[in-house]
XYZ file of C-alpha atoms in Angstrom:
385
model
C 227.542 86.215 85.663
C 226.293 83.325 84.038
C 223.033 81.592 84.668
C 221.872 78.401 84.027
C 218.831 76.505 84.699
C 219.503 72.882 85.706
C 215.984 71.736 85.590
C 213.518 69.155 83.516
C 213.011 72.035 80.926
C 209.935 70.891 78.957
C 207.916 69.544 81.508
C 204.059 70.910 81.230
C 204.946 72.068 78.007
C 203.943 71.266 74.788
C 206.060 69.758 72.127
C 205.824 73.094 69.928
C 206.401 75.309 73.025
C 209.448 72.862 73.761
C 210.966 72.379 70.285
C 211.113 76.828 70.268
C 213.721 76.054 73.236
C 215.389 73.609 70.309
C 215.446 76.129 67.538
C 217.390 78.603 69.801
C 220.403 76.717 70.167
C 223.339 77.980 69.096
C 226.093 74.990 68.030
C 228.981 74.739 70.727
C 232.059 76.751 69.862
C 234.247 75.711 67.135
C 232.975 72.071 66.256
C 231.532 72.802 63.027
C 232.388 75.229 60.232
C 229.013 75.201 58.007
C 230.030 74.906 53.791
C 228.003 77.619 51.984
C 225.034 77.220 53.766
C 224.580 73.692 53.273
C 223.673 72.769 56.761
C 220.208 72.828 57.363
C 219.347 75.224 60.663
C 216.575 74.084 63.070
C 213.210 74.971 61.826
C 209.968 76.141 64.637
C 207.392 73.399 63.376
C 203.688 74.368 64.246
C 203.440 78.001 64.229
C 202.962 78.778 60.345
C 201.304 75.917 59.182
C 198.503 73.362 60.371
C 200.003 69.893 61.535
C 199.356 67.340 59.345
C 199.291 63.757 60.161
C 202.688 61.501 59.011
C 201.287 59.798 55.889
C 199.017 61.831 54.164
C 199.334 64.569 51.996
C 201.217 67.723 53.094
C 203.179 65.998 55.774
C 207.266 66.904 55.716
C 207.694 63.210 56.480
C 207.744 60.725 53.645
C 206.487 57.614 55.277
C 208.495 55.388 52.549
C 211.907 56.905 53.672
C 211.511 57.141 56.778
C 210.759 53.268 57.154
C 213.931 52.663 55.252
C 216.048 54.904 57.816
C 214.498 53.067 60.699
C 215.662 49.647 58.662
C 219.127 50.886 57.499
C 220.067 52.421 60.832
C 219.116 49.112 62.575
C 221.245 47.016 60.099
C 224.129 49.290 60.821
C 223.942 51.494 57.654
C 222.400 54.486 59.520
C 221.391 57.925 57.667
C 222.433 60.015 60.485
C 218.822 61.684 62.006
C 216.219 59.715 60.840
C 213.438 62.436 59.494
C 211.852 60.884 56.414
C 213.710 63.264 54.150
C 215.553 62.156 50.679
C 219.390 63.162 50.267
C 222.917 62.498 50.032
C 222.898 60.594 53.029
C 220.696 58.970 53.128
C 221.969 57.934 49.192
C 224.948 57.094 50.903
C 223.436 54.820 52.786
C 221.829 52.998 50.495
C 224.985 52.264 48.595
C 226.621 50.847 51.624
C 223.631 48.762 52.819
C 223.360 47.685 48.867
C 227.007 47.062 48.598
C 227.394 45.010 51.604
C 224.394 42.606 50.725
C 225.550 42.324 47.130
C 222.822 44.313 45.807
C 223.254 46.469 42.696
C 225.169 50.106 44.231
C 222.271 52.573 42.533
C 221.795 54.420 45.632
C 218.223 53.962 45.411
C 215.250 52.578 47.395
C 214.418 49.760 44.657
C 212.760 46.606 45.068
C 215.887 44.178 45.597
C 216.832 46.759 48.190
C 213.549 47.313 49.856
C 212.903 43.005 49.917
C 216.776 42.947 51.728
C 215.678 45.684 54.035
C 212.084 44.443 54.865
C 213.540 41.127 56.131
C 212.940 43.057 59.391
C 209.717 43.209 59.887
C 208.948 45.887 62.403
C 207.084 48.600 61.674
C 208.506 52.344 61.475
C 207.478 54.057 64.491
C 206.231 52.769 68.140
C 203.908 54.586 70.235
C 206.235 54.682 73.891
C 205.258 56.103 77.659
C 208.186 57.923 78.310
C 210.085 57.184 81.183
C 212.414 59.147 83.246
C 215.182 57.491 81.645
C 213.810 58.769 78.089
C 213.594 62.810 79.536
C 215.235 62.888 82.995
C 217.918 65.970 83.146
C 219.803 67.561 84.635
C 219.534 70.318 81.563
C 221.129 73.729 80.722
C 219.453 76.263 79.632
C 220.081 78.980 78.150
C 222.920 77.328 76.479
C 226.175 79.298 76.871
C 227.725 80.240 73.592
C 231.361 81.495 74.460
C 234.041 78.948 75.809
C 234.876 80.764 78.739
C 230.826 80.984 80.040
C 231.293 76.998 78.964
C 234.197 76.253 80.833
C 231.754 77.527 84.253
C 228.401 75.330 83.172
C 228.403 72.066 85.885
C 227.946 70.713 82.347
C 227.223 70.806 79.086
C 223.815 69.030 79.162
C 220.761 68.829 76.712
C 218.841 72.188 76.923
C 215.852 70.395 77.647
C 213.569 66.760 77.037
C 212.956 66.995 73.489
C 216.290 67.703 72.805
C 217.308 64.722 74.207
C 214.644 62.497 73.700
C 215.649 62.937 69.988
C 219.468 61.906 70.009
C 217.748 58.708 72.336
C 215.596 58.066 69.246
C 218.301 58.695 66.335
C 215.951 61.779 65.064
C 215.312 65.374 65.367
C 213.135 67.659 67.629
C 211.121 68.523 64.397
C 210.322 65.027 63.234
C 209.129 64.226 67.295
C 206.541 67.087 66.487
C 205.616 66.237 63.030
C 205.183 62.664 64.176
C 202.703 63.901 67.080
C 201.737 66.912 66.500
C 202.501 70.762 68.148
C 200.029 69.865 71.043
C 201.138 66.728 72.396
C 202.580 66.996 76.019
C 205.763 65.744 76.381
C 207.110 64.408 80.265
C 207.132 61.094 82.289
C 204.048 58.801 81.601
C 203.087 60.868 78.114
C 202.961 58.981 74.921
C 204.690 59.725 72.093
C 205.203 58.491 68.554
C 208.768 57.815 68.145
C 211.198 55.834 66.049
C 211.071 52.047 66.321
C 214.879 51.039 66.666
C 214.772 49.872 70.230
C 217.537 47.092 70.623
C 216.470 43.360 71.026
C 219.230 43.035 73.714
C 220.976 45.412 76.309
C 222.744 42.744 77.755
C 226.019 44.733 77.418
C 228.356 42.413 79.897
C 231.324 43.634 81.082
C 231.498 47.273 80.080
C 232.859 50.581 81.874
C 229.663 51.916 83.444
C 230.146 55.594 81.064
C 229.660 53.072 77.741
C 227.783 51.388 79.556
C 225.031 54.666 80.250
C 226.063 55.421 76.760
C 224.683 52.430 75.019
C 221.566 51.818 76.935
C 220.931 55.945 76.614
C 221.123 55.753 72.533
C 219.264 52.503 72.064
C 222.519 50.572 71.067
C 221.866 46.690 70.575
C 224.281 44.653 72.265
C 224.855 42.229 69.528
C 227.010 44.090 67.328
C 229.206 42.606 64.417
C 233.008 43.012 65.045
C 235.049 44.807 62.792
C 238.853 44.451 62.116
C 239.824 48.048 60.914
C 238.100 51.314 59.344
C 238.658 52.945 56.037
C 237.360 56.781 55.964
C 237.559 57.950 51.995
C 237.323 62.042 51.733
C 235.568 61.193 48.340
C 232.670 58.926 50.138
C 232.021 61.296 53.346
C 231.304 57.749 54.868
C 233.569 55.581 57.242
C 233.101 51.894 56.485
C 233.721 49.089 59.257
C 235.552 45.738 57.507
C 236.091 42.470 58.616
C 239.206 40.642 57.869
C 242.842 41.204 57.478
C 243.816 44.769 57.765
C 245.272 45.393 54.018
C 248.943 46.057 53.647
C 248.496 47.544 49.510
C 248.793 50.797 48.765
C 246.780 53.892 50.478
C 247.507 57.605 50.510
C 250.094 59.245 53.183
C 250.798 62.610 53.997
C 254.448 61.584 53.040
C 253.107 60.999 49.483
C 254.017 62.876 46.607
C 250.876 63.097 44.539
C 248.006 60.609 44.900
C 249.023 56.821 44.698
C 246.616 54.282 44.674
C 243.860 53.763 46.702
C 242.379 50.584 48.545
C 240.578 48.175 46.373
C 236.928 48.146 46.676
C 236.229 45.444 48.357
C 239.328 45.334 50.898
C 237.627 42.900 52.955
C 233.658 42.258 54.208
C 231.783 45.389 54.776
C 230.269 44.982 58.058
C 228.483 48.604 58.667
C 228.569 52.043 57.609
C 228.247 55.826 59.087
C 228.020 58.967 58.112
C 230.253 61.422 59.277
C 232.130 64.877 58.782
C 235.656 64.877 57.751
C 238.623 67.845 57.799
C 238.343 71.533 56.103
C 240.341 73.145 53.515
C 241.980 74.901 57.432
C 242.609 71.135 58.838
C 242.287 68.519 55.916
C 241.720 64.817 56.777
C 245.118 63.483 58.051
C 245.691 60.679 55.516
C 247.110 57.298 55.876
C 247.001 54.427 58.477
C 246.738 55.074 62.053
C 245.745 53.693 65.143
C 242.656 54.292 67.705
C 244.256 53.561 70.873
C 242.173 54.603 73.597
C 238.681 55.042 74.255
C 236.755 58.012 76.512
C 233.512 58.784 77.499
C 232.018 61.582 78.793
C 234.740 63.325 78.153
C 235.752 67.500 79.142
C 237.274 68.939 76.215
C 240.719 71.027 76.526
C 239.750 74.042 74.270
C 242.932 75.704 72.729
C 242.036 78.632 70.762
C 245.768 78.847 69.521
C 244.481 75.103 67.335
C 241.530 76.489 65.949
C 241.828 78.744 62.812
C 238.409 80.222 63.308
C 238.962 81.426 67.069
C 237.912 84.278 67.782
C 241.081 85.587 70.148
C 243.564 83.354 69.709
C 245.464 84.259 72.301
C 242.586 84.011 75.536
C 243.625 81.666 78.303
C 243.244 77.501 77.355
C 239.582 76.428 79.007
C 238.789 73.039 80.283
C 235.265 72.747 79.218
C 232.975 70.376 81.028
C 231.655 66.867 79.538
C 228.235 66.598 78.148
C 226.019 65.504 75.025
C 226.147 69.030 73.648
C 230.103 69.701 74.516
C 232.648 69.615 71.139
C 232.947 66.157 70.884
C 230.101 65.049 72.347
C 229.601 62.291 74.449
C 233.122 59.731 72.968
C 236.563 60.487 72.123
C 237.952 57.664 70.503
C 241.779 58.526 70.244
C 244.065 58.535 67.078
C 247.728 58.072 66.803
C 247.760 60.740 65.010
C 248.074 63.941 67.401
C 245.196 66.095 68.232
C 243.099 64.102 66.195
C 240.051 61.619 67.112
C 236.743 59.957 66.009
C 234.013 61.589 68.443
C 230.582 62.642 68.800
C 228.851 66.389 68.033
C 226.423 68.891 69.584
C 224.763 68.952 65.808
C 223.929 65.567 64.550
C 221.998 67.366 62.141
C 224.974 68.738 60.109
C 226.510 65.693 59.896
C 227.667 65.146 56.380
C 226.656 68.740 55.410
C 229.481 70.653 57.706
C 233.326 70.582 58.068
C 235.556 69.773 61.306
C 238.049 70.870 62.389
C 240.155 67.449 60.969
C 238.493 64.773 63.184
C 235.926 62.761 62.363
C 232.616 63.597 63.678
C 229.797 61.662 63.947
C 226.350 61.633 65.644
C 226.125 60.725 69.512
C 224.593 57.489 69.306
C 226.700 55.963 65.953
C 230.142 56.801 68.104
C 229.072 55.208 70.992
C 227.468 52.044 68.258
C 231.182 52.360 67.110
C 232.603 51.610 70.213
C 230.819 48.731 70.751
C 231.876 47.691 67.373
C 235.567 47.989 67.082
C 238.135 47.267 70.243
C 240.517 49.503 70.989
C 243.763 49.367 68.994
C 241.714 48.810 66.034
C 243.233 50.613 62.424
C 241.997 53.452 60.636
C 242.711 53.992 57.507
C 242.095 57.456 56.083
C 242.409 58.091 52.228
C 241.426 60.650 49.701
C-alpha cells in the first residue's frame, strides 16, 4: 500500500538535513531520458566539506555569474536554475540577451554585456523572512516512483520546503544551502539568503485563478513583453519569443525531402529567450509551423505506456496521474496542433538543456508559466532543425 506524508516536511530541520530529502528524489516516470550522463544528479551539500561563505575562496558559487543569471533571467533571457555555475546555458543565454540588445554574439560575460545587464541595479541576492506562501505544503513524501503508486498520490506535490522554495526562487536546493549555509533553519519567519528576482508588479488583472497561483508562486512580473510567434531551432536548444509578423519564407517540415532553408536570423525583434529540452533520437522534434491552441494549468497527465518507447510494460493499464509541480509536465501544458505534443513544465529543472523528452518541449516551472504570460493563446510555433 502506498504511503505518503502530506505534511510541511522540513519544518525544524535544517537546510542540510532538508536538502538529504532533495537528493533522494527520483525524477517522475518517463519525462526525461538523461544523454550519456550529461545531466548533473543532485549533490548532499554539507556533509564532506566545510561551508564556505558565497564570495570567497572555495565557495561552488561564482559570485560574478551568478549576478548575471539573476540579471539575464529578469530581462527574460533566463539560464534555467540560477546556481553561479559557467556552461552551455548559461552561454546560451548570453548570446540571446547579446543578440537582442545588439551586442556582439560572443557568448561571453564582457564589458558591453555586463554595462547592458547592470542597467538593473539590484543586487544578486536578498535576505527574505519566509512566509507561508514561500514553504506552505501540502507535500509528498516519499515520492512514488512507479505510475501506478502515482496515479493513487492526492497529488504530485513538492517533497518538502526547500524543494519548493527553490523552483519559487528560479534555483536549486544546493545553491539555497551554499548561499546560507548547512545550519540555517528553514520554516515560516526564518531568514534566508535567496535570489533577488522578485517582480516589481503582481498586478496580474484578469487571469484564471490556476495562472494566476502560478505567476505569483514563481515570482513572474506582470509586465511582460508580448510576443507574436516562437521559433524552437534543434541546433540552438533555445526557444526564442519574436515580435512582429509571423514569417511566411521557408522553414523545415516533416513533409520535406532533405533540409531546405531555414528562417533568417533576425525573423523579426527578439523579445526573450529560454532554455529548454527538445525531442530524442525515439521522438525527434516535430518540425515545421504549428499552433499552441490552448492553455492548462495544473494539469493531471494521461500516462500511456503504449507512447513511450522507454516503458517499462507497455502493455499495463493507461493511468490518470494527478496534477502537481513534480508530475510529467509540471505545473502548464500549453497545447500544440500537432498531436500528443506540447510546451510544458518538468519535475527536473535541473536537466533542462542537458536531457531529452520525449518530443515536447520542456522547460522549467516558472519560464512556462513566464511563457504564458507572454504569448496568447493561438500564438505560432515554429520548430526547425
Amino acid at each position: 500500500m502506498l504511503r505518503t506524508r502530506i505534511a510541511p516536511i522540513g519544518l525544524g530541520l535544517s537546510l542540510a538535513a532538508t536538502l538529504a530529502l532533495v537528493a533522494s528524489r527520483a525524477p517522475a516516470q518517463n519525462t526525461a531520458a538523461p544523454v550519456k550522463n550529461t545531466a548533473t544528479p543532485a549533490k548532499t551539500t554539507g556533509a564532506a566539506k566545510p561551508w564556505v561563505a558565497p564570495g570567497t575562496p572555495g565557495s561552488p558559487i561564482d559570485g560574478t555569474v551568478f549576478h548575471a543569471q539573476v540579471l539575464l533571467d529578469l530581462a527574460g533571457f533566463p539560464t534555467g536554475v540560477i546556481d553561479g555555475k559557467k556552461g552551455m546555458v548559461f552561454q546560451q543565454a548570453l548570446r540571446g540577451f547579446q543578440q537582442a540588445r545588439g551586442l556582439q554574439a560572443t557568448g561571453e560575460l564582457d564589458g558591453p554585456t555586463r554595462a547592458a545587464l547592470r542597467q538593473d541595479q539590484r543586487p544578486s541576492t536578498r535576505n527574505f523572512r519566509l512566509t507561508e506562501r514561500d514553504i506552505g505544503g501540502p507535500f509528498l513524501y516519499p515520492f512514488p516512483k512507479a505510475p501506478e503508486d502515482q496515479a493513487k498520490a492526492p497529488g504530485l506535490y513538492y517533497r518538502n520546503m526547500l524543494e519548493k522554495l527553490a523552483e519559487r526562487f528560479h534555483t536549486t536546493p544546493d545553491t539555497i544551502v551554499a548561499l546560507n549555509g548547512p545550519d540555517k533553519m528553514i520554516g515560516a519567519g526564518q531568514v534566508l539568503r535567496l535570489p533577488n528576482i522578485l517582480p516589481r508588479s503582481r498586478d496580474y488583472g484578469q487571469v484564471d485563478a490556476k495562472q494566476g497561483d502560478l505567476l505569483n508562486l514563481y515570482q513572474v512580473d506582470a509586465q511582460q513583453p508580448q510576443g507574436t510567434f516562437i521559433v524552437v531551432d534543434k541546433s540552438e536548444g533555445v526557444l526564442k519569443v519574436y515580435e512582429g509578423q509571423v514569417p511566411e519564407g521557408a522553414y523545415s517540415t516533416e513533409k520535406n525531402r532533405g533540409t531546405p532553408p531555414k528562417l533568417g536570423e533576425n525573423p523579426g525583434k527578439l523579445l526573450a529567450q529560454f532554455p529548454v529540452t527538445m525531442g530524442s533520437t525515439h521522438d525527434p522534434l516535430p518540425l515545421g509551423k504549428w499552433k499552441a491552441t490552448t492553455y492548462a494549468f495544473m494539469p493531471p497527465f494521461h500516462y500511456q505506456p503504449d507512447l513511450f518507447w522507454d516503458a517499462k510494460d507497455k502493455t499495463a493499464d493507461d493511468k490518470m496521474l494527478p496534477p502537481g509541480p513534480n508530475g510529467p509536465v509540471g505545473v502548464a501544458w500549453l497545447d500544440l496542433t500537432k498531436e500528443h505534443y506540447g510546451i510544458h513544465g518538468t519535475a527536473a529543472p535541473e536537466t533542462i538543456g542537458r536531457a531529452e523528452s520525449h518530443g515536447c518541449i520542456r522547460m522549467s516551472n516558472w519560464d512556462v508559466t513566464r511563457l504564458a504570460r507572454i504569448m496568447k493563446p493561438g500564438f505560432t510555433a515554429i520548430f526547425q532543425a
